[in-house]
mmCIF file of C-alpha atoms and ligand atoms in Angstrom:
data_model
loop_
_atom_site.group_PDB
_atom_site.id
_atom_site.type_symbol
_atom_site.label_atom_id
_atom_site.label_comp_id
_atom_site.label_asym_id
_atom_site.label_seq_id
_atom_site.Cartn_x
_atom_site.Cartn_y
_atom_site.Cartn_z
ATOM 1 C CA UNK S 24 -58.689 -22.343 -99.254
ATOM 2 C CA UNK S 25 -62.248 -22.456 -98.075
ATOM 3 C CA UNK S 26 -65.131 -20.215 -98.948
ATOM 4 C CA UNK S 27 -67.326 -19.637 -95.914
ATOM 5 C CA UNK S 28 -70.998 -18.808 -96.150
ATOM 6 C CA UNK S 29 -70.057 -15.323 -94.971
ATOM 7 C CA UNK S 30 -67.911 -14.739 -98.020
ATOM 8 C CA UNK S 31 -64.477 -14.496 -96.378
ATOM 9 C CA UNK S 32 -61.876 -17.008 -97.460
ATOM 10 C CA UNK S 33 -59.803 -18.499 -94.648
ATOM 11 C CA UNK S 34 -56.677 -20.424 -95.613
ATOM 12 C CA UNK S 35 -55.978 -23.566 -93.579
ATOM 13 C CA UNK S 36 -52.641 -24.732 -92.237
ATOM 14 C CA UNK S 37 -53.766 -27.657 -90.138
ATOM 15 C CA UNK S 38 -51.938 -28.848 -87.032
ATOM 16 C CA UNK S 39 -49.205 -31.442 -87.631
ATOM 17 C CA UNK S 40 -49.885 -32.854 -84.218
ATOM 18 C CA UNK S 41 -53.502 -32.656 -83.139
ATOM 19 C CA UNK S 42 -54.577 -34.462 -79.953
ATOM 20 C CA UNK S 43 -55.390 -38.113 -80.537
ATOM 21 C CA UNK S 44 -59.005 -39.291 -80.324
ATOM 22 C CA UNK S 45 -58.137 -40.880 -76.940
ATOM 23 C CA UNK S 46 -56.597 -37.677 -75.533
ATOM 24 C CA UNK S 47 -59.575 -35.680 -76.722
ATOM 25 C CA UNK S 48 -62.036 -38.154 -75.224
ATOM 26 C CA UNK S 49 -60.229 -37.960 -71.863
ATOM 27 C CA UNK S 50 -60.512 -34.159 -71.890
ATOM 28 C CA UNK S 51 -64.153 -34.191 -72.986
ATOM 29 C CA UNK S 52 -64.988 -36.638 -70.189
ATOM 30 C CA UNK S 53 -64.296 -33.851 -67.684
ATOM 31 C CA UNK S 54 -63.723 -30.532 -69.462
ATOM 32 C CA UNK S 55 -64.099 -28.097 -66.533
ATOM 33 C CA UNK S 56 -63.892 -24.495 -67.693
ATOM 34 C CA UNK S 57 -61.038 -22.832 -69.570
ATOM 35 C CA UNK S 58 -58.489 -25.591 -68.987
ATOM 36 C CA UNK S 59 -58.175 -27.215 -72.395
ATOM 37 C CA UNK S 60 -58.020 -25.858 -75.930
ATOM 38 C CA UNK S 61 -58.808 -27.307 -79.308
ATOM 39 C CA UNK S 62 -56.171 -28.085 -81.942
ATOM 40 C CA UNK S 63 -56.546 -24.871 -83.950
ATOM 41 C CA UNK S 64 -56.989 -21.107 -83.822
ATOM 42 C CA UNK S 65 -58.436 -18.642 -86.345
ATOM 43 C CA UNK S 66 -56.495 -15.440 -87.043
ATOM 44 C CA UNK S 67 -57.014 -12.216 -89.003
ATOM 45 C CA UNK S 68 -54.343 -9.474 -89.027
ATOM 46 C CA UNK S 69 -54.753 -5.722 -89.355
ATOM 47 C CA UNK S 70 -52.249 -3.090 -90.354
ATOM 48 C CA UNK S 71 -52.161 0.528 -91.446
ATOM 49 C CA UNK S 72 -50.277 1.220 -94.697
ATOM 50 C CA UNK S 73 -47.957 4.160 -95.457
ATOM 51 C CA UNK S 74 -50.942 6.222 -96.614
ATOM 52 C CA UNK S 75 -52.611 5.734 -93.253
ATOM 53 C CA UNK S 76 -55.206 3.331 -94.604
ATOM 54 C CA UNK S 77 -55.996 0.383 -92.364
ATOM 55 C CA UNK S 78 -57.216 -3.026 -93.480
ATOM 56 C CA UNK S 79 -57.784 -6.602 -92.317
ATOM 57 C CA UNK S 80 -55.900 -9.341 -94.137
ATOM 58 C CA UNK S 81 -54.653 -12.921 -94.185
ATOM 59 C CA UNK S 82 -57.641 -14.693 -92.581
ATOM 60 C CA UNK S 83 -56.403 -18.169 -91.697
ATOM 61 C CA UNK S 84 -56.700 -21.182 -89.447
ATOM 62 C CA UNK S 85 -53.488 -22.481 -87.881
ATOM 63 C CA UNK S 86 -52.394 -24.934 -85.206
ATOM 64 C CA UNK S 87 -53.129 -23.739 -81.665
ATOM 65 C CA UNK S 88 -49.906 -22.620 -79.987
ATOM 66 C CA UNK S 89 -47.910 -19.791 -78.399
ATOM 67 C CA UNK S 90 -48.038 -16.348 -80.022
ATOM 68 C CA UNK S 91 -44.747 -14.754 -81.015
ATOM 69 C CA UNK S 92 -44.827 -11.095 -79.954
ATOM 70 C CA UNK S 93 -42.182 -8.387 -79.899
ATOM 71 C CA UNK S 94 -41.424 -7.466 -76.260
ATOM 72 C CA UNK S 95 -42.407 -3.890 -77.122
ATOM 73 C CA UNK S 96 -45.838 -4.923 -78.463
ATOM 74 C CA UNK S 97 -48.370 -2.334 -77.300
ATOM 75 C CA UNK S 98 -50.700 -4.890 -75.712
ATOM 76 C CA UNK S 99 -47.986 -5.854 -73.218
ATOM 77 C CA UNK S 100 -47.532 -2.272 -72.008
ATOM 78 C CA UNK S 101 -50.760 -0.365 -72.450
ATOM 79 C CA UNK S 102 -53.306 -3.154 -72.322
ATOM 80 C CA UNK S 103 -54.880 -2.420 -75.693
ATOM 81 C CA UNK S 104 -56.924 -5.623 -75.760
ATOM 82 C CA UNK S 105 -60.583 -6.609 -76.052
ATOM 83 C CA UNK S 106 -62.345 -9.961 -76.109
ATOM 84 C CA UNK S 107 -65.653 -11.785 -76.424
ATOM 85 C CA UNK S 108 -67.180 -14.976 -75.100
ATOM 86 C CA UNK S 109 -69.838 -17.172 -76.709
ATOM 87 C CA UNK S 110 -70.605 -20.858 -77.014
ATOM 88 C CA UNK S 111 -71.195 -23.526 -79.647
ATOM 89 C CA UNK S 112 -73.790 -26.150 -78.713
ATOM 90 C CA UNK S 113 -74.211 -29.651 -80.112
ATOM 91 C CA UNK S 114 -77.856 -30.515 -80.735
ATOM 92 C CA UNK S 115 -79.329 -34.006 -80.471
ATOM 93 C CA UNK S 116 -78.966 -34.613 -84.238
ATOM 94 C CA UNK S 117 -75.235 -33.849 -84.037
ATOM 95 C CA UNK S 118 -75.465 -30.400 -85.674
ATOM 96 C CA UNK S 119 -73.547 -27.523 -84.059
ATOM 97 C CA UNK S 120 -75.026 -24.086 -83.415
ATOM 98 C CA UNK S 121 -74.042 -20.818 -81.831
ATOM 99 C CA UNK S 122 -76.213 -18.300 -80.011
ATOM 100 C CA UNK S 123 -76.597 -14.687 -81.229
ATOM 101 C CA UNK S 124 -73.029 -14.369 -82.592
ATOM 102 C CA UNK S 125 -73.978 -11.141 -84.362
ATOM 103 C CA UNK S 126 -74.585 -9.572 -80.924
ATOM 104 C CA UNK S 127 -71.058 -10.539 -79.869
ATOM 105 C CA UNK S 128 -69.668 -9.184 -83.155
ATOM 106 C CA UNK S 129 -71.448 -5.863 -82.509
ATOM 107 C CA UNK S 130 -70.238 -5.723 -78.894
ATOM 108 C CA UNK S 131 -66.658 -6.463 -79.996
ATOM 109 C CA UNK S 132 -66.839 -3.426 -82.255
ATOM 110 C CA UNK S 133 -68.266 -1.283 -79.482
ATOM 111 C CA UNK S 134 -65.335 -2.357 -77.308
ATOM 112 C CA UNK S 135 -62.950 -1.728 -80.226
ATOM 113 C CA UNK S 136 -64.153 1.880 -80.553
ATOM 114 C CA UNK S 137 -63.620 2.523 -76.837
ATOM 115 C CA UNK S 138 -60.121 1.002 -76.857
ATOM 116 C CA UNK S 139 -59.097 2.745 -80.118
ATOM 117 C CA UNK S 140 -58.766 -0.606 -81.880
ATOM 118 C CA UNK S 141 -59.994 -1.133 -85.456
ATOM 119 C CA UNK S 142 -63.523 -2.434 -85.939
ATOM 120 C CA UNK S 143 -63.740 -5.927 -87.395
ATOM 121 C CA UNK S 144 -66.319 -6.482 -90.162
ATOM 122 C CA UNK S 145 -68.922 -8.986 -88.912
ATOM 123 C CA UNK S 146 -68.171 -11.414 -91.768
ATOM 124 C CA UNK S 147 -64.642 -11.888 -90.391
ATOM 125 C CA UNK S 148 -65.972 -12.451 -86.876
ATOM 126 C CA UNK S 149 -68.565 -14.978 -87.996
ATOM 127 C CA UNK S 150 -66.251 -16.495 -90.591
ATOM 128 C CA UNK S 151 -63.478 -17.061 -88.020
ATOM 129 C CA UNK S 152 -65.888 -18.797 -85.646
ATOM 130 C CA UNK S 153 -67.364 -20.946 -88.387
ATOM 131 C CA UNK S 154 -63.951 -21.937 -89.716
ATOM 132 C CA UNK S 155 -62.551 -22.819 -86.309
ATOM 133 C CA UNK S 156 -65.594 -24.827 -85.263
ATOM 134 C CA UNK S 157 -65.653 -26.604 -88.630
ATOM 135 C CA UNK S 158 -62.018 -27.673 -88.286
ATOM 136 C CA UNK S 159 -62.358 -28.588 -84.594
ATOM 137 C CA UNK S 160 -65.915 -29.968 -84.702
ATOM 138 C CA UNK S 161 -64.972 -33.122 -82.801
ATOM 139 C CA UNK S 162 -64.247 -30.907 -79.797
ATOM 140 C CA UNK S 163 -67.859 -29.794 -79.333
ATOM 141 C CA UNK S 164 -69.077 -31.837 -76.342
ATOM 142 C CA UNK S 165 -72.540 -33.364 -76.284
ATOM 143 C CA UNK S 166 -73.106 -33.825 -72.539
ATOM 144 C CA UNK S 167 -75.846 -32.073 -70.599
ATOM 145 C CA UNK S 168 -74.921 -28.420 -69.989
ATOM 146 C CA UNK S 169 -71.709 -28.793 -71.987
ATOM 147 C CA UNK S 170 -70.569 -26.681 -74.903
ATOM 148 C CA UNK S 171 -67.531 -25.415 -76.770
ATOM 149 C CA UNK S 172 -66.671 -22.002 -75.316
ATOM 150 C CA UNK S 173 -65.385 -19.617 -77.991
ATOM 151 C CA UNK S 174 -63.015 -16.822 -77.078
ATOM 152 C CA UNK S 175 -62.484 -14.199 -79.801
ATOM 153 C CA UNK S 176 -59.954 -11.499 -78.858
ATOM 154 C CA UNK S 177 -58.082 -8.606 -80.397
ATOM 155 C CA UNK S 178 -54.616 -7.422 -79.355
ATOM 156 C CA UNK S 179 -52.332 -4.527 -80.329
ATOM 157 C CA UNK S 180 -49.239 -6.251 -81.731
ATOM 158 C CA UNK S 181 -47.314 -3.223 -83.024
ATOM 159 C CA UNK S 182 -43.747 -3.003 -81.688
ATOM 160 C CA UNK S 183 -43.724 0.606 -80.472
ATOM 161 C CA UNK S 184 -43.551 2.173 -77.023
ATOM 162 C CA UNK S 185 -45.191 5.495 -77.851
ATOM 163 C CA UNK S 186 -48.603 5.910 -76.262
ATOM 164 C CA UNK S 187 -51.013 5.940 -79.195
ATOM 165 C CA UNK S 188 -53.402 3.552 -80.901
ATOM 166 C CA UNK S 189 -51.395 0.683 -82.394
ATOM 167 C CA UNK S 190 -51.201 0.342 -86.180
ATOM 168 C CA UNK S 191 -50.746 -3.411 -86.123
ATOM 169 C CA UNK S 192 -53.396 -5.578 -84.530
ATOM 170 C CA UNK S 193 -54.299 -9.242 -84.487
ATOM 171 C CA UNK S 194 -57.761 -10.788 -84.087
ATOM 172 C CA UNK S 195 -57.902 -14.395 -82.987
ATOM 173 C CA UNK S 196 -60.388 -17.002 -81.873
ATOM 174 C CA UNK S 197 -59.553 -19.909 -79.580
ATOM 175 C CA UNK S 198 -61.971 -22.569 -78.343
ATOM 176 C CA UNK S 199 -62.246 -24.507 -75.097
ATOM 177 C CA UNK S 200 -64.627 -27.357 -74.253
ATOM 178 C CA UNK S 201 -66.709 -26.378 -71.225
ATOM 179 C CA UNK S 202 -68.740 -28.169 -68.560
ATOM 180 C CA UNK S 203 -70.877 -26.486 -65.928
ATOM 181 C CA UNK S 204 -69.181 -23.164 -64.983
ATOM 182 C CA UNK S 205 -69.728 -23.419 -61.235
ATOM 183 C CA UNK S 206 -69.333 -27.213 -61.284
ATOM 184 C CA UNK S 207 -71.794 -29.805 -60.044
ATOM 185 C CA UNK S 208 -75.499 -29.198 -59.533
ATOM 186 C CA UNK S 209 -77.205 -25.801 -59.775
ATOM 187 C CA UNK S 210 -77.099 -24.385 -56.254
ATOM 188 C CA UNK S 211 -77.690 -20.736 -55.302
ATOM 189 C CA UNK S 212 -74.339 -18.968 -54.948
ATOM 190 C CA UNK S 213 -73.087 -16.502 -52.343
ATOM 191 C CA UNK S 214 -71.877 -13.128 -53.561
ATOM 192 C CA UNK S 215 -69.448 -10.748 -51.850
ATOM 193 C CA UNK S 216 -70.014 -6.974 -51.896
ATOM 194 C CA UNK S 217 -66.967 -5.037 -53.054
ATOM 195 C CA UNK S 218 -66.871 -1.806 -51.007
ATOM 196 C CA UNK S 219 -63.309 -0.748 -51.531
ATOM 197 C CA UNK S 220 -62.795 -1.519 -55.189
ATOM 198 C CA UNK S 221 -64.781 -0.301 -58.165
ATOM 199 C CA UNK S 222 -64.715 -2.093 -61.486
ATOM 200 C CA UNK S 223 -65.555 0.941 -63.578
ATOM 201 C CA UNK S 224 -66.262 4.636 -63.315
ATOM 202 C CA UNK S 225 -68.156 7.117 -65.442
ATOM 203 C CA UNK S 226 -66.355 7.781 -68.694
ATOM 204 C CA UNK S 227 -64.221 4.676 -68.157
ATOM 205 C CA UNK S 228 -64.264 1.314 -69.886
ATOM 206 C CA UNK S 229 -66.986 -0.511 -67.920
ATOM 207 C CA UNK S 230 -69.227 -0.962 -70.964
ATOM 208 C CA UNK S 231 -66.349 -2.448 -72.995
ATOM 209 C CA UNK S 232 -65.128 -6.020 -72.706
ATOM 210 C CA UNK S 233 -61.427 -5.268 -72.259
ATOM 211 C CA UNK S 234 -58.825 -7.198 -70.290
ATOM 212 C CA UNK S 235 -58.039 -4.220 -68.054
ATOM 213 C CA UNK S 236 -61.504 -4.323 -66.481
ATOM 214 C CA UNK S 237 -60.905 -7.893 -65.390
ATOM 215 C CA UNK S 238 -57.383 -7.177 -64.129
ATOM 216 C CA UNK S 239 -58.911 -4.420 -61.975
ATOM 217 C CA UNK S 240 -61.590 -6.779 -60.645
ATOM 218 C CA UNK S 241 -59.280 -9.597 -59.515
ATOM 219 C CA UNK S 242 -58.398 -8.144 -56.111
ATOM 220 C CA UNK S 243 -62.106 -7.906 -55.300
ATOM 221 C CA UNK S 244 -62.633 -11.450 -56.599
ATOM 222 C CA UNK S 245 -59.817 -12.643 -54.298
ATOM 223 C CA UNK S 246 -61.535 -10.938 -51.376
ATOM 224 C CA UNK S 247 -64.791 -12.671 -52.326
ATOM 225 C CA UNK S 248 -63.142 -16.089 -52.461
ATOM 226 C CA UNK S 249 -61.346 -15.499 -49.155
ATOM 227 C CA UNK S 250 -64.812 -14.966 -47.682
ATOM 228 C CA UNK S 251 -66.318 -18.109 -49.194
ATOM 229 C CA UNK S 252 -68.101 -16.368 -52.077
ATOM 230 C CA UNK S 253 -68.090 -17.352 -55.756
ATOM 231 C CA UNK S 254 -68.356 -13.878 -57.245
ATOM 232 C CA UNK S 255 -68.172 -10.222 -56.346
ATOM 233 C CA UNK S 256 -70.859 -7.542 -56.687
ATOM 234 C CA UNK S 257 -69.793 -4.079 -57.765
ATOM 235 C CA UNK S 258 -71.765 -1.026 -56.628
ATOM 236 C CA UNK S 259 -71.677 2.586 -57.784
ATOM 237 C CA UNK S 260 -70.559 4.206 -54.530
ATOM 238 C CA UNK S 261 -71.126 7.657 -56.000
ATOM 239 C CA UNK S 262 -74.734 6.905 -56.883
ATOM 240 C CA UNK S 263 -76.474 5.675 -53.701
ATOM 241 C CA UNK S 264 -74.737 2.290 -53.919
ATOM 242 C CA UNK S 265 -76.607 1.449 -57.111
ATOM 243 C CA UNK S 266 -76.171 -2.226 -58.049
ATOM 244 C CA UNK S 267 -73.963 -2.564 -61.137
ATOM 245 C CA UNK S 268 -73.006 -6.163 -61.946
ATOM 246 C CA UNK S 269 -70.906 -9.106 -60.837
ATOM 247 C CA UNK S 270 -67.314 -9.624 -61.971
ATOM 248 C CA UNK S 271 -68.544 -11.601 -64.975
ATOM 249 C CA UNK S 272 -72.359 -11.551 -64.947
ATOM 250 C CA UNK S 273 -75.372 -9.237 -64.970
ATOM 251 C CA UNK S 274 -77.987 -9.282 -62.192
ATOM 252 C CA UNK S 275 -81.803 -9.643 -62.257
ATOM 253 C CA UNK S 276 -84.460 -9.309 -59.555
ATOM 254 C CA UNK S 277 -87.854 -11.006 -59.585
ATOM 255 C CA UNK S 278 -90.504 -8.914 -57.810
ATOM 256 C CA UNK S 279 -93.555 -10.065 -55.850
ATOM 257 C CA UNK S 280 -95.883 -9.019 -58.703
ATOM 258 C CA UNK S 281 -93.988 -11.300 -61.124
ATOM 259 C CA UNK S 282 -92.190 -8.493 -62.942
ATOM 260 C CA UNK S 283 -88.401 -8.387 -63.333
ATOM 261 C CA UNK S 284 -85.917 -5.593 -62.782
ATOM 262 C CA UNK S 285 -82.281 -5.259 -63.842
ATOM 263 C CA UNK S 286 -79.814 -2.372 -63.545
ATOM 264 C CA UNK S 287 -80.116 0.069 -66.454
ATOM 265 C CA UNK S 288 -77.173 0.379 -68.859
ATOM 266 C CA UNK S 289 -75.466 3.481 -67.537
ATOM 267 C CA UNK S 290 -72.193 3.133 -69.420
ATOM 268 C CA UNK S 291 -70.397 1.465 -66.517
ATOM 269 C CA UNK S 292 -71.776 -2.056 -66.917
ATOM 270 C CA UNK S 293 -71.369 -4.578 -69.693
ATOM 271 C CA UNK S 294 -74.431 -5.214 -71.847
ATOM 272 C CA UNK S 295 -74.613 -8.987 -71.621
ATOM 273 C CA UNK S 296 -75.992 -10.991 -74.532
ATOM 274 C CA UNK S 297 -77.613 -13.208 -71.898
ATOM 275 C CA UNK S 298 -79.066 -10.086 -70.224
ATOM 276 C CA UNK S 299 -80.705 -8.942 -73.473
ATOM 277 C CA UNK S 300 -81.972 -12.481 -74.092
ATOM 278 C CA UNK S 301 -83.399 -12.832 -70.565
ATOM 279 C CA UNK S 302 -85.273 -9.552 -71.043
ATOM 280 C CA UNK S 303 -86.823 -10.903 -74.256
ATOM 281 C CA UNK S 304 -87.597 -14.367 -72.866
ATOM 282 C CA UNK S 305 -89.233 -12.837 -69.764
ATOM 283 C CA UNK S 306 -91.371 -10.607 -71.994
ATOM 284 C CA UNK S 307 -92.302 -13.660 -74.085
ATOM 285 C CA UNK S 308 -93.499 -15.235 -70.826
ATOM 286 C CA UNK S 309 -95.746 -12.236 -70.244
ATOM 287 C CA UNK S 310 -93.528 -10.607 -67.621
ATOM 288 C CA UNK S 311 -92.779 -6.916 -67.405
ATOM 289 C CA UNK S 312 -89.091 -6.045 -67.268
ATOM 290 C CA UNK S 313 -87.804 -2.739 -65.903
ATOM 291 C CA UNK S 314 -84.292 -1.521 -66.668
ATOM 292 C CA UNK S 315 -83.729 0.939 -63.860
ATOM 293 C CA UNK S 316 -81.630 1.973 -60.865
ATOM 294 C CA UNK S 317 -81.680 -0.600 -58.045
ATOM 295 C CA UNK S 318 -79.783 0.285 -54.880
ATOM 296 C CA UNK S 319 -78.261 -1.946 -52.240
ATOM 297 C CA UNK S 320 -80.916 -0.556 -49.826
ATOM 298 C CA UNK S 321 -83.695 -1.704 -52.168
ATOM 299 C CA UNK S 322 -82.100 -5.172 -52.413
ATOM 300 C CA UNK S 323 -81.842 -5.500 -48.603
ATOM 301 C CA UNK S 324 -85.267 -4.038 -47.827
ATOM 302 C CA UNK S 325 -86.969 -5.819 -50.729
ATOM 303 C CA UNK S 326 -85.713 -9.253 -49.669
ATOM 304 C CA UNK S 327 -86.699 -8.527 -46.045
ATOM 305 C CA UNK S 328 -90.220 -7.365 -46.953
ATOM 306 C CA UNK S 329 -90.831 -10.021 -49.606
ATOM 307 C CA UNK S 330 -91.079 -7.406 -52.367
ATOM 308 C CA UNK S 331 -88.089 -9.121 -54.049
ATOM 309 C CA UNK S 332 -88.707 -12.866 -54.299
ATOM 310 C CA UNK S 333 -85.715 -14.072 -56.363
ATOM 311 C CA UNK S 334 -82.325 -12.737 -57.443
ATOM 312 C CA UNK S 335 -80.231 -14.303 -60.176
ATOM 313 C CA UNK S 336 -77.080 -13.647 -62.178
ATOM 314 C CA UNK S 337 -76.694 -14.311 -65.891
ATOM 315 C CA UNK S 338 -73.896 -14.605 -68.420
ATOM 316 C CA UNK S 339 -72.670 -16.862 -71.210
ATOM 317 C CA UNK S 340 -70.410 -19.015 -69.050
ATOM 318 C CA UNK S 341 -72.868 -19.802 -66.244
ATOM 319 C CA UNK S 342 -76.124 -19.115 -68.189
ATOM 320 C CA UNK S 343 -78.381 -18.318 -65.202
ATOM 321 C CA UNK S 344 -77.372 -18.851 -61.606
ATOM 322 C CA UNK S 345 -79.565 -18.140 -58.572
ATOM 323 C CA UNK S 346 -78.052 -15.850 -55.930
ATOM 324 C CA UNK S 347 -78.683 -17.123 -52.399
ATOM 325 C CA UNK S 348 -76.721 -14.713 -50.233
ATOM 326 C CA UNK S 349 -75.235 -11.241 -50.651
ATOM 327 C CA UNK S 350 -72.849 -10.262 -47.890
ATOM 328 C CA UNK S 351 -69.824 -8.444 -46.553
ATOM 329 C CA UNK S 352 -68.607 -7.513 -43.064
ATOM 330 C CA UNK S 353 -71.749 -5.461 -42.396
ATOM 331 C CA UNK S 354 -74.481 -7.008 -44.583
ATOM 332 C CA UNK S 355 -76.093 -10.408 -44.812
ATOM 333 C CA UNK S 356 -78.973 -10.497 -47.292
ATOM 334 C CA UNK S 357 -80.767 -13.742 -48.170
ATOM 335 C CA UNK S 358 -80.274 -17.189 -46.731
ATOM 336 C CA UNK S 359 -77.606 -19.911 -46.901
ATOM 337 C CA UNK S 360 -80.221 -22.573 -47.633
ATOM 338 C CA UNK S 361 -82.096 -20.646 -50.313
ATOM 339 C CA UNK S 362 -83.480 -22.755 -53.173
ATOM 340 C CA UNK S 363 -83.423 -21.766 -56.831
ATOM 341 C CA UNK S 364 -86.579 -19.689 -57.473
ATOM 342 C CA UNK S 365 -89.352 -20.793 -59.831
ATOM 343 C CA UNK S 366 -89.078 -17.836 -62.185
ATOM 344 C CA UNK S 367 -85.283 -18.124 -62.276
ATOM 345 C CA UNK S 368 -85.569 -21.791 -63.240
ATOM 346 C CA UNK S 369 -88.335 -21.196 -65.801
ATOM 347 C CA UNK S 370 -86.266 -18.541 -67.599
ATOM 348 C CA UNK S 371 -83.168 -20.718 -67.389
ATOM 349 C CA UNK S 372 -84.991 -23.702 -68.904
ATOM 350 C CA UNK S 373 -86.418 -21.578 -71.705
ATOM 351 C CA UNK S 374 -83.064 -20.045 -72.595
ATOM 352 C CA UNK S 375 -81.165 -23.334 -72.371
ATOM 353 C CA UNK S 376 -83.918 -24.981 -74.431
ATOM 354 C CA UNK S 377 -83.369 -22.513 -77.263
ATOM 355 C CA UNK S 378 -79.591 -22.835 -77.079
ATOM 356 C CA UNK S 379 -79.587 -26.620 -77.016
ATOM 357 C CA UNK S 380 -82.306 -27.056 -79.610
ATOM 358 C CA UNK S 381 -85.050 -28.516 -77.417
ATOM 359 C CA UNK S 382 -87.285 -25.383 -77.554
ATOM 360 C CA UNK S 383 -88.278 -23.502 -80.707
ATOM 361 C CA UNK S 384 -85.911 -20.700 -81.707
ATOM 362 C CA UNK S 385 -88.717 -18.166 -82.199
ATOM 363 C CA UNK S 386 -86.394 -15.150 -82.408
ATOM 364 C CA UNK S 387 -83.911 -16.642 -84.876
ATOM 365 C CA UNK S 388 -81.102 -16.491 -82.320
ATOM 366 C CA UNK S 389 -79.266 -19.617 -83.488
ATOM 367 C CA UNK S 390 -76.690 -19.750 -86.272
ATOM 368 C CA UNK S 391 -75.668 -23.124 -87.637
ATOM 369 C CA UNK S 392 -71.901 -23.591 -87.803
HETATM 370 N N1 PMP A 408 -70.796 -8.592 -67.138
HETATM 371 C C1 PMP A 408 -69.486 -8.865 -67.232
HETATM 372 C C2 PMP A 408 -68.527 -7.990 -66.514
HETATM 373 C C3 PMP A 408 -69.043 -9.964 -67.994
HETATM 374 O O1 PMP A 408 -67.747 -10.248 -68.076
HETATM 375 C C4 PMP A 408 -69.995 -10.769 -68.653
HETATM 376 C C5 PMP A 408 -69.542 -11.960 -69.444
HETATM 377 N N2 PMP A 408 -69.260 -11.598 -70.770
HETATM 378 C C6 PMP A 408 -71.350 -10.435 -68.533
HETATM 379 C C7 PMP A 408 -71.714 -9.342 -67.771
HETATM 380 C C8 PMP A 408 -72.402 -11.238 -69.236
HETATM 381 O O2 PMP A 408 -72.312 -11.067 -70.615
HETATM 382 P P1 PMP A 408 -72.798 -12.211 -71.627
HETATM 383 O O3 PMP A 408 -74.198 -12.506 -71.251
HETATM 384 O O4 PMP A 408 -72.674 -11.598 -72.972
HETATM 385 O O5 PMP A 408 -71.899 -13.352 -71.425
#
């Protein structure tokens, strides 16, 4: 048994067959994204007792491996599932840190409320991450731009086919060593406009991080890839084609006067932890940041007139990525040989500097694991 700094005790049943140091080194030499997993997983279970009282119990670390689920488990039928994504970074002195985990814990609970899943006390969220990273510390890469991607998720495990909120739930964290999300050097990416498919609608689950949103976005992502684009842009067709977000990232615009603009949180887009950090970092750099409605017309006209000088996407996996081109059958905005903009790069450097320990953490965003 281990007492974590967050006060939750996780029991440990360590893997009988962890990867050898050689196997691990081979994986860490070229981790890619989402391909390989560490030797362990952290788990906390939830159930509702006969008096209707729910509680979290049995926090533990076990060997990574398949989950045994009843075929009638609610998650398999009604998609009652939510998840998070954050990273652990190895600093030059070997210490391992994570970035704003309390923001991910809060967003998980926001998602939980929307999906009628139980909220998880933050000490379990942070405790699970700390325990897993402590046990699998050797898996945190130290290369430039590399990190250990952490994937907390919560699933409805109750064996019951009635349509209601499940009374048995499991929270887990898995970890995957990660290189550069888009691979190779930082080049501006091309983005495809999704006209036919929406990711979210008013009153729906767009502001929650639930698996169903991503399932619904895959057909648009396939269309994007078939047209040579890395990601898809979703618009609100019922609101003047207001820009929402990409399949897995938020969007920012840099204006001629040096200010920034990003779509306001309307309930249909995900509030990215990177988005909130970019807003703060830009303000620290003396920039004004507007959270407002930005339409496709403004994007097109602004790039043409020079009012918009840079566009970039941001999220945990890719950090900050310049957008070179936005297109579909009828639009072509930007240029194939666009270079990463100065403001985009300055914000990226500042944010990466904080995460990797080379710039001062003035906002107290880092937690040591
Ligand atoms: N939007 C969507 C739809 C996402 O999946 C993500 C990735 N979690 C983001 C935005 C960016 O969020 P974050 O900065 O917290 O990674």
